[in-house]
Amino acid sequence: MSILKEQLGKVLRLTLNRPEVRNAQSMRLLRELDESMVAAASDDTVSVIILAGAGKDFSAGHDLGSPQAQEDERLNPPKAGIDQEYDRILHWNVELCLRWRNLPKPTIAQVQGNCIMGGLMLASCCDLIVASEDAVFADRAVAWGGAHVQYFTLPWDVGARKAKEFLFTAGPIDAIEAHRLGLVNRLVPRDQLQDGTMELAQSIARQDLFALRLAKLSVNEALDRQGQSEAINMAFKNYMMALPYRKERGSFGGNAATARERLERYNKSRD
C-alpha cells in the first residue's frame, strides 16, 4: 500500500509510504490518498487528519519514472491530445488538492526533510504545517523553464515579494525561514516531529467538530473572497502555457528527472 493509516483517538494519521523514492507521488499514491481523505471526511470517529511521509523526506515531488509510475502508465495509458493532457494534469494536481483543501475537517502536514514541488503542493493544501528543523521547501519550476507548481498558493503562504524571490531564484527555503514567513505553523526537532504534530492534532480534536468545520469554512471563504481559488485556476493555465517550452528543452515528464539531477549537482557545487 502507498498510504499507511493509523488512528489514535479522534486523530487519523495518513502516511505516504514510498520512502525508497522519497515519497514521490505516483498516480497510485494520489488515488489511495484521495480515497483515504474522502473516507476520513465522512467518518464520525475522525476529527483531525495528519498527512505525513515515511522515511527521510515528506515528499520530493512527482514520480518521474519509478517502476510503480511506469506500471501506472501501462495500466492507465494517457490519452493523446492537448485537451486530454490538460484535463489529466488538472485532475491529479489541482482538483485533488482543492478537494483536500476544502475537506470539512482540519488537516495538518507533518513535514520533514525534502518538501519539494509536488510535496510542497500537498503540504500547502493542508490547513496547518508542523515541520522538523531539517525540513526544506522548494519550488524549482523556473529552473526547468516552468512558472511554478500546478497547485499554486505561494503568494498567500509567504507574501507576494517573498513568493517572487522564492520562484525567481528556484532556491530552497529552510525550516527556520519558512516558520518566520508563516508557511510553517510550528517548528520542532526532528526526533519530536511525530509527537509534536500529534499533540497539536489532539488539542484540536478536543474541540467541537461542527464548530471546527465552520471555523475552517470561514477562513477558506475569506481566502476565496480575496480570490485564492480563482487565482489557483488561473495560475494553472500559466503552468500549462510553459509545457511546450519545457518539452522543447527536455525538462518535462521523465526528462525532468535528468534535469533535476543536473540542478541538484549545480546547487551542491555552490555550497
Coordinates of N, CA, C and O in Angstrom, one line a residue, residues 20 41 46-47 56 73 88 98 108 117 123 137 151 159 166 178 184 190 194-195 221 241 257 263:
E20 N 11.4 4.6 -0.3 CA 12.5 4.2 -1.2 C 12.7 5.2 -2.4 O 13.8 5.3 -3.0
A41 N -13.2 12.2 5.8 CA -14.1 13.3 5.9 C -15.5 12.9 6.3 O -16.2 13.7 7.0
V46 N -13.4 10.4 13.3 CA -12.2 11.2 12.9 C -12.5 12.7 13.0 O -13.5 13.2 12.4
S47 N -11.7 13.5 13.8 CA -11.9 14.9 13.9 C -10.7 15.7 13.2 O -10.9 16.8 12.7
K56 N 13.0 9.5 5.3 CA 13.8 10.7 5.5 C 13.1 12.0 5.0 O 13.3 13.1 5.6
E73 N 1.2 3.9 -15.7 CA 1.0 4.4 -17.1 C 0.7 3.3 -18.0 O -0.1 3.5 -18.9
R88 N -6.0 15.8 -17.6 CA -5.3 14.9 -16.7 C -4.5 15.6 -15.7 O -4.6 15.2 -14.5
L98 N -7.5 20.9 -4.3 CA -8.6 21.8 -3.9 C -9.6 21.0 -3.1 O -10.2 21.5 -2.1
I108 N -3.4 18.6 9.0 CA -2.1 19.0 9.4 C -1.0 18.3 8.6 O -1.0 17.0 8.6
M117 N 8.3 20.7 -4.8 CA 7.4 20.6 -5.9 C 6.1 20.0 -5.5 O 5.3 20.6 -4.8
A123 N 1.6 19.8 1.1 CA 1.7 20.5 2.4 C 0.8 21.8 2.4 O 0.1 22.1 3.3
F137 N 11.8 23.5 1.9 CA 10.7 23.7 1.0 C 11.3 24.3 -0.3 O 12.1 25.2 -0.3
Y151 N -0.6 23.4 -8.3 CA -1.4 24.0 -7.3 C -0.6 25.1 -6.6 O 0.3 24.8 -5.9
G159 N 3.6 35.6 1.2 CA 3.5 37.0 0.7 C 4.1 37.2 -0.7 O 4.9 36.3 -1.1
F166 N 11.4 33.5 -4.0 CA 11.4 32.1 -4.0 C 11.4 31.5 -5.3 O 12.1 30.6 -5.7
A178 N 11.0 29.3 6.7 CA 9.6 29.0 6.4 C 8.7 29.3 7.6 O 7.6 29.8 7.5
V184 N 5.1 27.8 7.8 CA 5.0 26.7 8.8 C 4.4 27.3 10.1 O 4.8 28.4 10.5
R190 N 13.7 17.2 14.9 CA 13.3 16.0 14.1 C 12.8 14.9 15.0 O 11.8 14.3 14.6
Q194 N 6.9 13.7 15.2 CA 5.6 12.9 15.3 C 4.8 13.3 16.5 O 3.6 13.5 16.5
D195 N 5.5 13.3 17.7 CA 4.8 13.6 19.0 C 4.3 15.1 19.0 O 3.2 15.3 19.4
E221 N -13.4 30.7 3.1 CA -14.3 31.7 2.3 C -13.6 33.0 2.3 O -13.7 33.7 1.3
M241 N 0.8 26.8 -20.0 CA 1.4 27.5 -21.1 C 2.9 27.3 -21.3 O 3.5 27.4 -22.4
A257 N 13.6 14.3 -14.7 CA 14.5 13.6 -13.7 C 15.9 14.0 -13.9 O 16.7 14.3 -13.0
L263 N 20.4 20.0 -11.8 CA 20.2 21.1 -10.9 C 20.7 20.9 -9.5 O 21.3 21.7 -8.9

